[in-house]
């Protein structure tokens, strides 16, 4: 294990800190504005269109297509929901999201497969999977689920090493026990996102704007163009084919903002906050390697090692280098984890996206990955590993800092000098939506619309 020489700093950049984009009064108003068309932003917009057929929902995405960032650079695993603390949002939204995801995939023929997964343990790691199993037994159905009878929400089973080798013959003899999780699966995330885009654009009220970047956001005060009673946020966008760096600019009054901008999440909020209250963001790179070669005969389940646990059982920063399959049966290993160091001058627009330079896969971590994989699949050879792709985790805490839940933060224009009172014109920011964000996205949307939005008083 490589030790961190010095703690990695978080990036606390702010959007528009150069002042390049001057304030402009809004020209049009929308009811809902969603920033970001990753799985989470799309899921929120889809639910808004469905739940509010008379309110406009506008999605703004800086890339030319949906899901170009983290949503297309992950394991595409539908997680069962065993890993996180029982009372966390991650557990609640993963359990609920998993069921919503399978339902949607079945209903709309979205390619997916409930493969199940094995968490494999050597002798000294048995307590870890035994604890996971106990936790699974105690798990409760989350809100909104319609569990019929008393079926367990996490039907896991502890099996012996031999039983696990009966399922996956090439597992190491050192594996002495495993936890079988039948609810885990894989999904084609692109088809899934297309289904959400389809719902949004087919609805009367939904609108998707690609190659359009939010460049500035201000609390709405009042202006000649809009009625006095309006509450919300003035959102400035720039549209162009070069990732939104063109010159066509729009200024929109958004009565409610949903900020699902993923890795760039905090920068918009930071633009409103004094430096000492800015939210730092840590970026943790995860690399995948494809594999062709011996040692994986007939593999048909996902295989996870026991994660390296930090100060407590929930503190791990990643689930360990695991084996995943795609829907064509192709095997890949990953993701590993490497915290990135941001550039020292933060407040420039290119530096905000410094992490994009780290998206190019390379072979620097293959050797370490091979060592990790050999622990449970001993016949896997280094020669068969090829760098495949890289994803970046949006982290709110640095390496070793312990468990961090999803964060949903609500701000109101009046707190930043805008009009209205607390409760009016909300902006809901989604922070730290790392894994299991894909699995959870439909439940995140449900939670935001059913629980968070109804607790506010969106301006009419
Ligand atoms: C290595 C790795 C493996 C993972 N594996 C899994 C897994 O197996 N299962 C699982 O459930 N989850 C997994 N996850 C987590 C999952 O991928 C994320 O939680 C999920 O994709 C987050 O979606 P999002 O919509 O919040 O963010 P994103 O997909 O990052 O979307 C945010 C969007 O906002 C846009 N945007 C940003 N700023 C602006 C702006 N100013 N104006 C306009 N648009 C903007 C971006 O272009 C982007 O498209 C993994 C994550 C990583 C990194
Ligand atoms: C790997 O599995 C195949 C059967 O799927 C078996 O024939 C082979 O012997 C196994 N290799 C090892 C080293 O166990
Ligand atoms: C968007 O969400 C991020 C967290 O992902 C937050 O830091 C940022 O300030 C939010 N943007 C706005 C406009 O609030």
Short mmCIF file of C-alpha atoms and ligand atoms in Angstrom, two decimals:
data_model
loop_
_atom_site.label_atom_id
_atom_site.label_comp_id
_atom_site.label_asym_id
_atom_site.label_seq_id
_atom_site.Cartn_x
_atom_site.Cartn_y
_atom_site.Cartn_z
CA UNK A 1 0.00 0.00 0.00
CA UNK A 2 1.29 3.41 -0.95
CA UNK A 3 1.09 5.80 1.96
CA UNK A 4 -0.15 9.33 1.48
CA UNK A 5 2.83 11.62 1.92
CA UNK A 6 0.76 14.60 2.83
CA UNK A 7 -2.95 15.11 3.22
CA UNK A 8 -4.61 16.06 -0.03
CA UNK A 9 -6.25 19.46 0.03
CA UNK A 10 -9.83 19.87 -1.12
CA UNK A 11 -10.65 22.16 -3.99
CA UNK A 12 -12.79 25.10 -2.85
CA UNK A 13 -13.11 26.93 -6.14
CA UNK A 14 -16.07 29.17 -6.90
CA UNK A 15 -17.91 29.60 -10.15
CA UNK A 16 -17.40 32.93 -11.89
CA UNK A 17 -14.82 34.04 -9.35
CA UNK A 18 -12.99 35.87 -12.14
CA UNK A 19 -16.12 37.98 -12.57
CA UNK A 20 -16.15 37.19 -16.28
CA UNK A 21 -19.94 36.98 -16.39
CA UNK A 22 -21.75 40.16 -15.39
CA UNK A 23 -25.18 40.14 -13.83
CA UNK A 24 -28.07 40.36 -16.23
CA UNK A 25 -31.77 40.60 -15.41
CA UNK A 26 -33.78 37.46 -16.26
CA UNK A 27 -35.70 37.38 -19.52
CA UNK A 28 -37.76 34.24 -18.94
CA UNK A 29 -38.97 32.26 -15.94
CA UNK A 30 -39.16 28.51 -15.35
CA UNK A 31 -40.64 26.62 -12.41
CA UNK A 32 -37.89 24.03 -12.05
CA UNK A 33 -34.33 24.26 -13.25
CA UNK A 34 -32.12 21.20 -12.94
CA UNK A 35 -28.39 21.73 -13.32
CA UNK A 36 -26.70 18.61 -14.74
CA UNK A 37 -27.97 15.74 -16.86
CA UNK A 38 -26.24 12.85 -15.14
CA UNK A 39 -28.38 10.00 -13.83
CA UNK A 40 -29.38 12.03 -10.79
CA UNK A 41 -30.37 15.25 -12.58
CA UNK A 42 -32.30 13.25 -15.20
CA UNK A 43 -34.10 11.20 -12.54
CA UNK A 44 -35.12 14.37 -10.70
CA UNK A 45 -36.33 16.04 -13.90
CA UNK A 46 -38.25 12.94 -14.94
CA UNK A 47 -40.08 12.85 -11.62
CA UNK A 48 -40.76 16.59 -11.67
CA UNK A 49 -42.34 16.32 -15.13
CA UNK A 50 -44.46 13.40 -13.96
CA UNK A 51 -45.49 14.95 -10.63
CA UNK A 52 -46.10 18.51 -11.85
CA UNK A 53 -47.74 18.32 -15.28
CA UNK A 54 -48.48 22.04 -15.22
CA UNK A 55 -45.04 23.30 -14.19
CA UNK A 56 -42.09 23.77 -16.50
CA UNK A 57 -38.92 21.75 -15.89
CA UNK A 58 -35.72 22.78 -17.63
CA UNK A 59 -32.53 20.68 -17.56
CA UNK A 60 -29.20 22.32 -18.35
CA UNK A 61 -26.19 20.19 -19.24
CA UNK A 62 -22.83 21.54 -20.34
CA UNK A 63 -21.90 18.56 -22.52
CA UNK A 64 -23.50 17.74 -25.85
CA UNK A 65 -25.00 14.57 -24.39
CA UNK A 66 -26.33 13.29 -21.07
CA UNK A 67 -24.16 11.39 -18.61
CA UNK A 68 -20.75 12.24 -20.05
CA UNK A 69 -19.15 12.58 -16.62
CA UNK A 70 -19.45 10.23 -13.64
CA UNK A 71 -22.67 8.66 -14.83
CA UNK A 72 -20.86 6.93 -17.69
CA UNK A 73 -17.69 6.11 -15.75
CA UNK A 74 -18.76 3.70 -13.05
CA UNK A 75 -19.26 -0.04 -12.46
CA UNK A 76 -22.91 0.00 -13.59
CA UNK A 77 -23.70 -2.13 -10.57
CA UNK A 78 -27.15 -2.08 -9.00
CA UNK A 79 -26.03 -2.29 -5.40
CA UNK A 80 -28.07 -4.26 -2.92
CA UNK A 81 -27.53 -1.74 -0.11
CA UNK A 82 -25.56 -3.66 2.53
CA UNK A 83 -22.56 -1.45 3.05
CA UNK A 84 -23.68 1.77 4.70
CA UNK A 85 -24.81 2.62 8.25
CA UNK A 86 -28.39 1.50 8.87
CA UNK A 87 -29.77 4.99 9.49
CA UNK A 88 -27.98 6.70 6.59
CA UNK A 89 -29.52 8.20 3.49
CA UNK A 90 -27.17 6.00 1.46
CA UNK A 91 -28.82 2.87 2.88
CA UNK A 92 -32.36 4.18 2.64
CA UNK A 93 -32.01 5.52 -0.90
CA UNK A 94 -29.98 2.55 -2.15
CA UNK A 95 -32.54 0.00 -0.92
CA UNK A 96 -35.43 1.94 -2.36
CA UNK A 97 -33.52 2.95 -5.50
CA UNK A 98 -32.56 -0.66 -6.20
CA UNK A 99 -36.21 -1.71 -6.32
CA UNK A 100 -37.27 1.29 -8.39
CA UNK A 101 -34.39 0.58 -10.78
CA UNK A 102 -35.34 -3.09 -11.29
CA UNK A 103 -38.99 -2.11 -11.73
CA UNK A 104 -38.15 0.49 -14.36
CA UNK A 105 -35.73 -1.83 -16.18
CA UNK A 106 -38.35 -4.58 -16.32
CA UNK A 107 -41.16 -2.26 -17.36
CA UNK A 108 -39.20 -0.56 -20.15
CA UNK A 109 -36.94 -3.42 -21.30
CA UNK A 110 -33.78 -1.64 -20.24
CA UNK A 111 -30.88 -4.12 -20.49
CA UNK A 112 -29.98 -5.36 -16.99
CA UNK A 113 -29.27 -8.59 -15.19
CA UNK A 114 -29.65 -9.58 -11.55
CA UNK A 115 -26.34 -11.44 -11.39
CA UNK A 116 -25.99 -11.55 -7.62
CA UNK A 117 -22.63 -11.03 -6.01
CA UNK A 118 -20.18 -12.78 -3.73
CA UNK A 119 -18.25 -10.88 -1.09
CA UNK A 120 -15.34 -13.26 -0.55
CA UNK A 121 -13.37 -13.53 2.69
CA UNK A 122 -10.19 -15.16 3.84
CA UNK A 123 -10.12 -16.62 7.35
CA UNK A 124 -9.19 -13.33 9.03
CA UNK A 125 -11.87 -11.43 7.11
CA UNK A 126 -14.77 -13.65 8.18
CA UNK A 127 -15.94 -11.29 10.94
CA UNK A 128 -16.41 -8.62 8.29
CA UNK A 129 -18.87 -10.61 6.19
CA UNK A 130 -20.55 -12.07 9.29
CA UNK A 131 -21.24 -8.53 10.44
CA UNK A 132 -22.53 -7.57 7.02
CA UNK A 133 -24.86 -10.54 7.16
CA UNK A 134 -26.19 -9.61 10.62
CA UNK A 135 -26.74 -6.09 9.43
CA UNK A 136 -28.59 -7.36 6.36
CA UNK A 137 -30.88 -9.46 8.56
CA UNK A 138 -31.77 -6.42 10.64
CA UNK A 139 -32.40 -4.12 7.66
CA UNK A 140 -35.80 -2.50 7.43
CA UNK A 141 -37.73 -1.71 4.29
CA UNK A 142 -37.23 1.98 3.50
CA UNK A 143 -40.06 4.55 3.22
CA UNK A 144 -42.37 4.28 0.19
CA UNK A 145 -41.61 0.64 -0.46
CA UNK A 146 -44.53 -1.71 -0.70
CA UNK A 147 -43.01 -4.84 0.77
CA UNK A 148 -45.51 -7.61 0.57
CA UNK A 149 -45.46 -10.01 3.56
CA UNK A 150 -42.33 -10.06 5.69
CA UNK A 151 -39.79 -10.85 2.98
CA UNK A 152 -36.33 -9.58 3.91
CA UNK A 153 -35.14 -6.43 2.16
CA UNK A 154 -31.60 -7.88 2.04
CA UNK A 155 -31.81 -11.65 1.64
CA UNK A 156 -28.11 -12.45 2.08
CA UNK A 157 -26.66 -15.88 2.86
CA UNK A 158 -23.35 -16.88 4.44
CA UNK A 159 -21.76 -19.74 2.54
CA UNK A 160 -18.56 -21.77 2.92
CA UNK A 161 -15.46 -21.45 0.79
CA UNK A 162 -16.36 -24.70 -1.01
CA UNK A 163 -19.86 -23.47 -1.74
CA UNK A 164 -18.44 -20.28 -3.18
CA UNK A 165 -16.05 -22.31 -5.36
CA UNK A 166 -19.00 -24.40 -6.54
CA UNK A 167 -20.44 -21.10 -7.84
CA UNK A 168 -17.15 -19.71 -9.13
CA UNK A 169 -14.63 -22.54 -9.62
CA UNK A 170 -11.60 -20.28 -10.03
CA UNK A 171 -11.85 -18.63 -6.61
CA UNK A 172 -8.76 -19.08 -4.46
CA UNK A 173 -8.50 -21.96 -1.96
CA UNK A 174 -7.70 -19.24 0.60
CA UNK A 175 -11.30 -18.04 0.44
CA UNK A 176 -12.88 -19.69 3.44
CA UNK A 177 -16.31 -18.07 3.41
CA UNK A 178 -18.44 -15.71 1.35
CA UNK A 179 -21.55 -13.64 1.60
CA UNK A 180 -24.03 -14.29 -1.22
CA UNK A 181 -26.06 -11.20 -2.13
CA UNK A 182 -28.71 -12.20 -4.65
CA UNK A 183 -30.18 -8.70 -5.08
CA UNK A 184 -27.09 -7.19 -6.74
CA UNK A 185 -27.12 -6.72 -10.50
CA UNK A 186 -25.85 -4.76 -13.47
CA UNK A 187 -27.56 -2.26 -15.74
CA UNK A 188 -26.79 -0.58 -19.03
CA UNK A 189 -26.59 2.96 -17.66
CA UNK A 190 -26.78 4.55 -21.13
CA UNK A 191 -30.06 2.85 -22.00
CA UNK A 192 -31.30 3.76 -18.55
CA UNK A 193 -30.46 7.45 -19.08
CA UNK A 194 -32.02 7.39 -22.54
CA UNK A 195 -35.25 6.17 -21.00
CA UNK A 196 -35.27 9.15 -18.63
CA UNK A 197 -34.47 11.60 -21.42
CA UNK A 198 -37.28 10.12 -23.44
CA UNK A 199 -39.80 10.64 -20.61
CA UNK A 200 -38.66 14.23 -20.11
CA UNK A 201 -38.75 15.25 -23.74
CA UNK A 202 -42.06 13.46 -24.37
CA UNK A 203 -43.72 15.28 -21.48
CA UNK A 204 -45.49 18.56 -22.17
CA UNK A 205 -43.44 20.46 -19.63
CA UNK A 206 -39.90 19.09 -19.84
CA UNK A 207 -37.02 20.63 -21.74
CA UNK A 208 -33.44 19.39 -22.13
CA UNK A 209 -30.76 21.93 -23.06
CA UNK A 210 -27.42 20.34 -23.98
CA UNK A 211 -24.09 22.09 -24.59
CA UNK A 212 -25.38 24.67 -22.15
CA UNK A 213 -23.39 25.61 -19.11
CA UNK A 214 -24.50 27.45 -16.01
CA UNK A 215 -21.94 30.23 -15.61
CA UNK A 216 -23.48 32.40 -12.94
CA UNK A 217 -26.18 32.17 -10.30
CA UNK A 218 -27.60 34.95 -8.11
CA UNK A 219 -30.50 35.25 -5.69
CA UNK A 220 -33.42 36.98 -7.39
CA UNK A 221 -34.19 40.44 -6.02
CA UNK A 222 -36.69 42.09 -8.32
CA UNK A 223 -36.66 43.53 -11.79
CA UNK A 224 -38.88 45.36 -14.22
CA UNK A 225 -39.33 42.26 -16.36
CA UNK A 226 -40.79 40.04 -13.64
CA UNK A 227 -43.66 40.42 -11.22
CA UNK A 228 -42.91 41.65 -7.70
CA UNK A 229 -44.01 38.39 -6.13
CA UNK A 230 -41.45 36.25 -7.96
CA UNK A 231 -38.96 34.32 -5.83
CA UNK A 232 -36.02 32.26 -6.90
CA UNK A 233 -32.63 32.42 -8.57
CA UNK A 234 -31.25 34.15 -11.59
CA UNK A 235 -29.36 31.57 -13.60
CA UNK A 236 -27.12 32.62 -16.44
CA UNK A 237 -26.24 30.06 -19.08
CA UNK A 238 -23.99 29.99 -22.10
CA UNK A 239 -24.71 27.71 -25.05
CA UNK A 240 -22.27 26.65 -27.72
CA UNK A 241 -21.03 23.50 -29.34
CA UNK A 242 -17.65 23.64 -27.64
CA UNK A 243 -18.93 22.34 -24.29
CA UNK A 244 -20.97 25.42 -23.69
CA UNK A 245 -18.22 27.96 -24.22
CA UNK A 246 -20.03 29.66 -27.08
CA UNK A 247 -21.51 33.07 -26.93
CA UNK A 248 -25.25 32.53 -26.93
CA UNK A 249 -26.30 33.49 -23.45
CA UNK A 250 -29.61 33.20 -21.59
CA UNK A 251 -30.72 34.54 -18.24
CA UNK A 252 -33.49 32.62 -16.56
CA UNK A 253 -35.44 33.17 -13.39
CA UNK A 254 -35.72 29.72 -11.83
CA UNK A 255 -38.36 29.47 -9.11
CA UNK A 256 -36.76 26.29 -7.80
CA UNK A 257 -33.21 25.11 -8.57
CA UNK A 258 -32.02 21.52 -8.29
CA UNK A 259 -28.30 21.37 -8.42
CA UNK A 260 -27.15 17.94 -9.53
CA UNK A 261 -23.87 19.05 -11.05
CA UNK A 262 -21.82 16.20 -9.64
CA UNK A 263 -18.10 16.88 -9.56
CA UNK A 264 -18.64 20.59 -10.09
CA UNK A 265 -21.34 20.67 -7.47
CA UNK A 266 -19.97 22.99 -4.83
CA UNK A 267 -18.57 25.59 -7.18
CA UNK A 268 -21.90 27.22 -7.84
CA UNK A 269 -22.77 27.47 -4.18
CA UNK A 270 -19.26 28.60 -3.38
CA UNK A 271 -19.77 31.56 -5.65
CA UNK A 272 -22.37 32.76 -3.16
CA UNK A 273 -20.49 31.97 0.02
CA UNK A 274 -17.73 33.90 1.78
CA UNK A 275 -14.37 32.12 1.43
CA UNK A 276 -14.42 30.67 4.96
CA UNK A 277 -17.77 28.97 4.38
CA UNK A 278 -16.94 27.53 1.00
CA UNK A 279 -17.40 23.79 0.56
CA UNK A 280 -14.23 21.97 -0.46
CA UNK A 281 -14.47 19.06 -2.87
CA UNK A 282 -12.09 16.12 -3.02
CA UNK A 283 -11.69 14.11 -6.17
CA UNK A 284 -10.84 10.42 -5.92
CA UNK A 285 -9.85 8.72 -9.15
CA UNK A 286 -10.96 5.15 -9.83
CA UNK A 287 -9.37 3.18 -12.69
CA UNK A 288 -10.76 0.11 -14.39
CA UNK A 289 -8.88 -2.57 -16.30
CA UNK A 290 -10.45 -4.94 -18.78
CA UNK A 291 -9.31 -8.53 -18.56
CA UNK A 292 -8.87 -11.37 -20.99
CA UNK A 293 -6.96 -14.45 -19.93
CA UNK A 294 -6.98 -17.45 -17.62
CA UNK A 295 -8.40 -17.67 -14.13
CA UNK A 296 -11.94 -16.47 -14.81
CA UNK A 297 -13.55 -19.56 -16.35
CA UNK A 298 -17.29 -19.38 -16.49
CA UNK A 299 -17.51 -16.36 -14.21
CA UNK A 300 -21.14 -15.33 -13.88
CA UNK A 301 -21.38 -13.37 -10.61
CA UNK A 302 -19.85 -10.15 -9.43
CA UNK A 303 -17.00 -10.81 -6.99
CA UNK A 304 -16.00 -8.31 -4.30
CA UNK A 305 -13.13 -8.64 -1.87
CA UNK A 306 -13.52 -7.40 1.71
CA UNK A 307 -12.76 -3.66 1.66
CA UNK A 308 -9.85 -2.20 3.55
CA UNK A 309 -11.56 -0.69 6.53
CA UNK A 310 -10.26 2.51 8.06
CA UNK A 311 -10.93 3.91 11.56
CA UNK A 312 -14.34 2.20 11.66
CA UNK A 313 -16.25 -0.31 9.59
CA UNK A 314 -17.93 2.37 7.49
CA UNK A 315 -14.85 4.42 6.87
CA UNK A 316 -13.65 2.73 3.72
CA UNK A 317 -13.28 5.06 0.80
CA UNK A 318 -13.93 2.39 -1.80
CA UNK A 319 -15.24 -1.16 -1.96
CA UNK A 320 -11.92 -2.58 -3.14
CA UNK A 321 -10.83 -3.75 -6.56
CA UNK A 322 -13.69 -6.00 -7.55
CA UNK A 323 -14.67 -8.04 -10.55
CA UNK A 324 -17.59 -6.78 -12.59
CA UNK A 325 -19.21 -8.06 -15.71
CA UNK A 326 -20.93 -6.05 -18.34
CA UNK A 327 -24.06 -7.28 -20.07
CA UNK A 328 -21.95 -8.90 -22.81
CA UNK A 329 -20.12 -10.96 -20.21
CA UNK A 330 -16.92 -8.94 -20.55
CA UNK A 331 -14.86 -8.99 -17.36
CA UNK A 332 -13.29 -5.90 -15.83
CA UNK A 333 -11.53 -5.18 -12.57
CA UNK A 334 -11.65 -1.96 -10.62
CA UNK A 335 -11.99 0.67 -9.46
CA UNK A 336 -8.94 1.37 -7.37
CA UNK A 337 -8.72 4.65 -5.50
CA UNK A 338 -6.33 7.57 -5.73
CA UNK A 339 -7.07 11.00 -4.26
CA UNK A 340 -6.09 13.77 -6.70
CA UNK A 341 -4.19 16.92 -5.77
CA UNK A 342 -5.88 20.04 -7.08
CA UNK A 343 -3.83 22.83 -8.64
CA UNK A 344 -2.70 25.50 -6.21
CA UNK A 345 -4.39 28.43 -7.92
CA UNK A 346 -8.01 27.44 -7.56
CA UNK A 347 -10.06 30.24 -8.89
CA UNK A 348 -9.60 29.95 -12.57
CA UNK A 349 -12.12 28.34 -14.81
CA UNK A 350 -9.78 25.72 -16.26
CA UNK A 351 -8.50 24.75 -12.84
CA UNK A 352 -12.00 24.02 -11.61
CA UNK A 353 -12.10 21.16 -14.06
CA UNK A 354 -8.51 20.06 -13.43
CA UNK A 355 -9.75 16.52 -12.80
CA UNK A 356 -10.64 16.08 -16.48
CA UNK A 357 -6.89 15.73 -17.13
CA UNK A 358 -6.96 12.58 -14.99
CA UNK A 359 -9.64 10.81 -17.02
CA UNK A 360 -7.18 9.22 -19.42
CA UNK A 361 -6.58 5.59 -18.45
CA UNK A 362 -2.97 4.53 -17.98
CA UNK A 363 -1.14 1.43 -16.82
CA UNK A 364 0.34 2.94 -13.65
CA UNK A 365 -2.01 1.05 -11.35
CA UNK A 366 -2.16 -2.29 -13.18
CA UNK A 367 0.49 -3.94 -11.04
CA UNK A 368 -1.24 -3.01 -7.80
CA UNK A 369 -4.55 -4.07 -9.25
CA UNK A 370 -3.12 -7.44 -10.27
CA UNK A 371 -1.85 -8.01 -6.72
CA UNK A 372 -5.27 -7.15 -5.28
CA UNK A 373 -7.13 -9.44 -7.67
CA UNK A 374 -4.73 -12.39 -7.18
CA UNK A 375 -5.84 -12.47 -3.55
CA UNK A 376 -9.12 -14.01 -4.63
CA UNK A 377 -8.55 -15.12 -8.23
CA UNK A 378 -5.00 -16.53 -8.17
CA UNK A 379 -4.79 -17.60 -11.83
CA UNK A 380 -5.39 -14.13 -13.22
CA UNK A 381 -2.27 -12.97 -15.10
CA UNK A 382 -0.90 -9.44 -15.33
CA UNK A 383 -0.61 -9.69 -19.13
CA UNK A 384 -4.37 -9.95 -19.53
CA UNK A 385 -5.07 -6.59 -17.89
CA UNK A 386 -5.55 -3.50 -20.07
CA UNK A 387 -6.30 0.03 -18.89
CA UNK A 388 -9.98 0.57 -19.71
CA UNK A 389 -11.52 3.77 -18.33
CA UNK A 390 -11.42 6.11 -15.37
CA UNK A 391 -14.15 7.61 -13.18
CA UNK A 392 -13.82 10.34 -10.56
CA UNK A 393 -15.66 10.18 -7.24
CA UNK A 394 -17.04 13.47 -5.90
CA UNK A 395 -15.97 13.28 -2.25
CA UNK A 396 -16.87 15.68 0.53
CA UNK A 397 -14.21 14.36 2.88
CA UNK A 398 -10.54 13.57 2.36
CA UNK A 399 -8.95 10.11 2.50
CA UNK A 400 -9.40 8.33 5.82
CA UNK A 401 -11.97 10.77 7.17
CA UNK A 402 -14.68 8.22 7.85
CA UNK A 403 -18.16 7.61 6.53
CA UNK A 404 -19.76 10.48 4.66
CA UNK A 405 -23.41 10.35 3.70
CA UNK A 406 -25.10 11.98 0.71
CA UNK A 407 -25.86 15.63 1.51
CA UNK A 408 -28.97 17.49 0.36
CA UNK A 409 -28.69 21.12 1.20
CA UNK A 410 -31.45 23.71 0.84
CA UNK A 411 -30.76 27.41 0.43
CA UNK A 412 -33.19 30.28 -0.07
CA UNK A 413 -32.64 33.55 -1.97
CA UNK A 414 -33.47 35.58 1.16
CA UNK A 415 -30.38 34.18 2.88
CA UNK A 416 -28.23 35.78 0.17
CA UNK A 417 -29.95 39.15 -0.10
CA UNK A 418 -32.73 38.02 -2.43
CA UNK A 419 -36.46 38.44 -1.97
CA UNK A 420 -38.94 36.33 -0.01
CA UNK A 421 -38.63 34.42 3.23
CA UNK A 422 -37.15 31.10 4.27
CA UNK A 423 -39.18 28.46 2.48
CA UNK A 424 -39.61 30.47 -0.73
CA UNK A 425 -37.64 29.89 -3.91
CA UNK A 426 -35.58 26.92 -2.72
CA UNK A 427 -32.35 25.71 -4.24
CA UNK A 428 -31.68 22.07 -3.43
CA UNK A 429 -28.01 21.14 -3.81
CA UNK A 430 -26.94 17.53 -4.06
CA UNK A 431 -23.48 17.01 -2.64
CA UNK A 432 -21.20 14.02 -2.58
CA UNK A 433 -23.38 11.80 -4.75
CA UNK A 434 -20.78 9.09 -5.16
CA UNK A 435 -21.57 5.37 -5.12
CA UNK A 436 -24.33 4.15 -4.78
CA UNK A 437 -25.61 7.19 -6.69
CA UNK A 438 -26.56 5.28 -9.84
CA UNK A 439 -28.53 2.68 -7.88
CA UNK A 440 -30.15 5.37 -5.76
CA UNK A 441 -31.03 7.96 -8.40
CA UNK A 442 -34.73 7.15 -8.73
CA UNK A 443 -35.10 7.12 -4.95
CA UNK A 444 -33.15 10.38 -4.66
CA UNK A 445 -35.66 11.92 -7.06
CA UNK A 446 -38.57 10.52 -5.06
CA UNK A 447 -37.08 11.77 -1.79
CA UNK A 448 -36.45 15.24 -3.19
CA UNK A 449 -39.92 15.62 -4.63
CA UNK A 450 -41.92 13.89 -1.86
CA UNK A 451 -39.95 14.90 1.22
CA UNK A 452 -37.71 17.91 0.60
CA UNK A 453 -39.75 19.92 -1.86
CA UNK A 454 -42.96 19.60 0.13
CA UNK A 455 -41.16 20.92 3.20
CA UNK A 456 -40.41 24.13 1.33
CA UNK A 457 -42.81 26.56 -0.20
CA UNK A 458 -41.78 26.90 -3.82
CA UNK A 459 -42.84 30.25 -5.19
CA UNK A 460 -45.85 29.90 -7.46
C1 LIG B 1 -15.37 4.85 -10.14
C2 LIG B 1 -16.82 4.93 -9.79
C3 LIG B 1 -17.59 3.77 -9.71
C4 LIG B 1 -18.94 3.83 -9.37
N1 LIG B 1 -19.69 2.69 -9.36
C5 LIG B 1 -21.02 2.75 -9.07
C6 LIG B 1 -21.82 1.58 -9.11
O1 LIG B 1 -21.37 0.50 -9.49
N2 LIG B 1 -23.12 1.68 -8.74
C7 LIG B 1 -23.68 2.85 -8.32
O2 LIG B 1 -24.85 2.87 -7.95
N3 LIG B 1 -22.95 4.00 -8.34
C8 LIG B 1 -21.64 3.97 -8.71
N4 LIG B 1 -20.90 5.11 -8.73
C9 LIG B 1 -21.57 6.38 -8.41
C10 LIG B 1 -22.36 6.95 -9.59
O3 LIG B 1 -21.65 6.82 -10.80
C11 LIG B 1 -22.64 8.43 -9.29
O4 LIG B 1 -23.18 8.55 -8.00
C12 LIG B 1 -23.62 9.03 -10.27
O5 LIG B 1 -23.23 8.81 -11.60
C13 LIG B 1 -23.74 10.51 -10.00
O6 LIG B 1 -24.61 11.08 -10.93
P1 LIG B 1 -24.85 12.63 -10.96
O7 LIG B 1 -25.97 12.83 -11.92
O8 LIG B 1 -25.00 13.13 -9.58
O9 LIG B 1 -23.47 13.26 -11.45
P2 LIG B 1 -22.79 13.35 -12.90
O10 LIG B 1 -22.97 12.13 -13.70
O11 LIG B 1 -21.40 13.80 -12.65
O12 LIG B 1 -23.62 14.49 -13.61
C14 LIG B 1 -23.43 15.86 -13.34
C15 LIG B 1 -23.64 16.60 -14.62
O13 LIG B 1 -23.65 18.00 -14.36
C16 LIG B 1 -23.05 18.64 -15.46
N5 LIG B 1 -22.59 19.97 -15.03
C17 LIG B 1 -21.65 20.26 -14.11
N6 LIG B 1 -21.50 21.58 -13.96
C18 LIG B 1 -22.37 22.15 -14.82
C19 LIG B 1 -22.69 23.50 -15.15
N7 LIG B 1 -22.08 24.53 -14.54
N8 LIG B 1 -23.64 23.72 -16.09
C20 LIG B 1 -24.27 22.69 -16.71
N9 LIG B 1 -24.00 21.40 -16.43
C21 LIG B 1 -23.07 21.13 -15.50
C22 LIG B 1 -21.92 17.72 -15.84
O14 LIG B 1 -21.49 17.93 -17.16
C23 LIG B 1 -22.53 16.35 -15.62
O15 LIG B 1 -23.07 15.78 -16.78
C24 LIG B 1 -19.54 5.08 -9.09
C25 LIG B 1 -18.77 6.25 -9.18
C26 LIG B 1 -17.43 6.19 -9.55
C27 LIG B 1 -16.65 7.44 -9.67
C1 LIG B 2 -11.10 -22.79 -13.34
O1 LIG B 2 -12.42 -23.24 -13.60
C2 LIG B 2 -12.52 -24.24 -14.58
C3 LIG B 2 -13.97 -24.67 -14.70
O2 LIG B 2 -14.82 -23.59 -14.96
C4 LIG B 2 -11.70 -25.47 -14.21
O3 LIG B 2 -11.71 -26.40 -15.28
C5 LIG B 2 -10.28 -25.07 -13.89
O4 LIG B 2 -9.58 -26.17 -13.40
C6 LIG B 2 -10.28 -23.97 -12.84
N1 LIG B 2 -8.92 -23.54 -12.55
C7 LIG B 2 -8.45 -23.59 -11.33
C8 LIG B 2 -7.03 -23.22 -11.18
O5 LIG B 2 -9.13 -23.90 -10.37
C1 LIG B 3 -24.74 22.64 -6.43
O1 LIG B 3 -24.47 21.58 -5.59
C2 LIG B 3 -23.22 21.64 -5.05
C3 LIG B 3 -22.98 20.36 -4.39
O2 LIG B 3 -22.90 19.33 -5.35
C4 LIG B 3 -23.11 22.86 -4.20
O3 LIG B 3 -21.88 22.94 -3.59
C5 LIG B 3 -23.31 24.02 -5.09
O4 LIG B 3 -23.20 25.18 -4.37
C6 LIG B 3 -24.65 23.92 -5.67
N1 LIG B 3 -24.96 24.99 -6.56
C7 LIG B 3 -25.79 25.91 -6.21
C8 LIG B 3 -26.28 26.78 -7.29
O5 LIG B 3 -26.18 25.98 -5.09
#
